[in-house]
Amino acid sequence: MKKYNFRNKLSVVIAVIAMGVFSCQTDHLNPVPQTSISDLVAFNTPDRIALQVNNLYTSVKSGNFLGGRYQIYGDIRADDFLNRTSNAVTGYTVWNHTITETSQNDDINMWTAAYAAINQLNVFIKGMDDNKGKFVPPTFAPDFATTAQQYVGEAYLLRALSYHCLLQFYARPFIDGSGSQPGLPLRLNAEKNSLNNALARSSVSDIYDQIISDLNLAEQNLPLSYTTQTLNVTRAHRNTAIALKTRVYLTKGDYANVITEANKIVSASAPFVASSGVAHALQANVNNVFATPQETSESILSMPFTAQNTPGTQNQIGFYYRSGGAGANPGGGEYSLNAAGILADAVSFPATDARRTNFVYKVGTEFFCGKYPSGTPYIDKAPVIRYAEVLLNLSEAIARTTAGVDPKSLALLNAVRTRSTGVTGTLAPPDNATLLTNIMTERRIEFLGEGLRNSDIMRFNQAFPGKGAIASLPNTSAKYAWPIPITELQTNTAIVQNQ
């Protein structure tokens, strides 16, 4: 079975040192790998369960998924990056819209990594439910039931995040037919064999319903915060679920619910901060957000790496976007910034903007994205969602549901824009249409290199703009949504291809 590595046998990968002790009575004829434990005992101790939770994040932050490739593909499909190497291994077919169902490095690998993570999450959720009778003293603390709920909340959040990410590439946007188009195979069962491969695609609307259901459950069960800022950035908490719901509702075009959710973690007036849970707030200096260790009050969820735990060869965001060669700006030089893209808007994105002076640099005649400064081995955290996005999500939702120039919508927009030193004066659009244009432009500037551009184009069913010698990709093209991978078509007899 190629799609899932978890179906034939549940294997919970853990570190030998973390386990501490192993039985010395190993059956030498049928040895059990000491880096694995059977699903029969995987939920027998708090340490084993905690290690499984860590492994859930490891599966989601695969270099082929949210550890780098997802964010990169979300950028390079659009018009702010130019390919320099014509290397299919590093997204060339994504960039020029020639991806097919047999494209191994992107179409197949991202789908496979995402569904492998989803199945691991499903296995964990079911295992926690099946074994809840064990969670009692003396092996477990008296309050472990609360901890167990929090762990399951994390699993629900990661599953929702995974399905939402898949929708952004492999299905038509919600606006096309109000969610009636084919979505994804909605796998919610813990699969340990290949018996249930055949599963038809649920509608886009049904997938969104499941995502929202998972995030609601997550919000109910996740902790308000953790004991360290590192955990507040790298583990899901209540505000993470709320923030992701603002994104999900925005891509669905449900602006009323964007407002409802955002208001839970955005104060009524400036300075805009989260009044409960983790104290999220914009950084006064935008450069702090991406400075090592990338753990400010603005980061809501990011995927961490170390020199011993890297995203993998040719998955690292910094490798793609930093210019090649030695010296102060090491990188693979796979993609430069398009001088005819958002960089060309010198009014909205002036040369004095701190996001330009800090995150855009020039080598020769080319411009490059410098948001990921770590250099080899490129272990910058892979961003998933920031507080700036929540503020702009709320700003946009208000603007799309009110006439004229709403004061709060404008204040939220200016809060994000003017905290970037070098930006003088606040925006004062004359009408609603201009306000919305300003918001969308600000999103393009603020999240350059973070992978949101693909969704911001597709959620309106807009064409992908042309770039360099690559023509525009209309929403009527069969390439607009990525094809279902050949590996899925060969093993899932109930699925149909995108048309």
JSON list of C-alpha atoms in Angstrom, two decimals, residues 225 244 332 359 406:
[
{"chain": "A", "resi": 225, "resn": "SER", "atom": "CA", "xyz": [-2.01, 28.86, 26.87]},
{"chain": "A", "resi": 244, "resn": "LEU", "atom": "CA", "xyz": [-7.78, 29.34, 11.96]},
{"chain": "A", "resi": 332, "resn": "GLY", "atom": "CA", "xyz": [19.42, 27.75, -3.46]},
{"chain": "A", "resi": 359, "resn": "PHE", "atom": "CA", "xyz": [12.64, 41.29, 3.74]},
{"chain": "A", "resi": 406, "resn": "ASP", "atom": "CA", "xyz": [-16.05, 51.36, 8.08]}
]
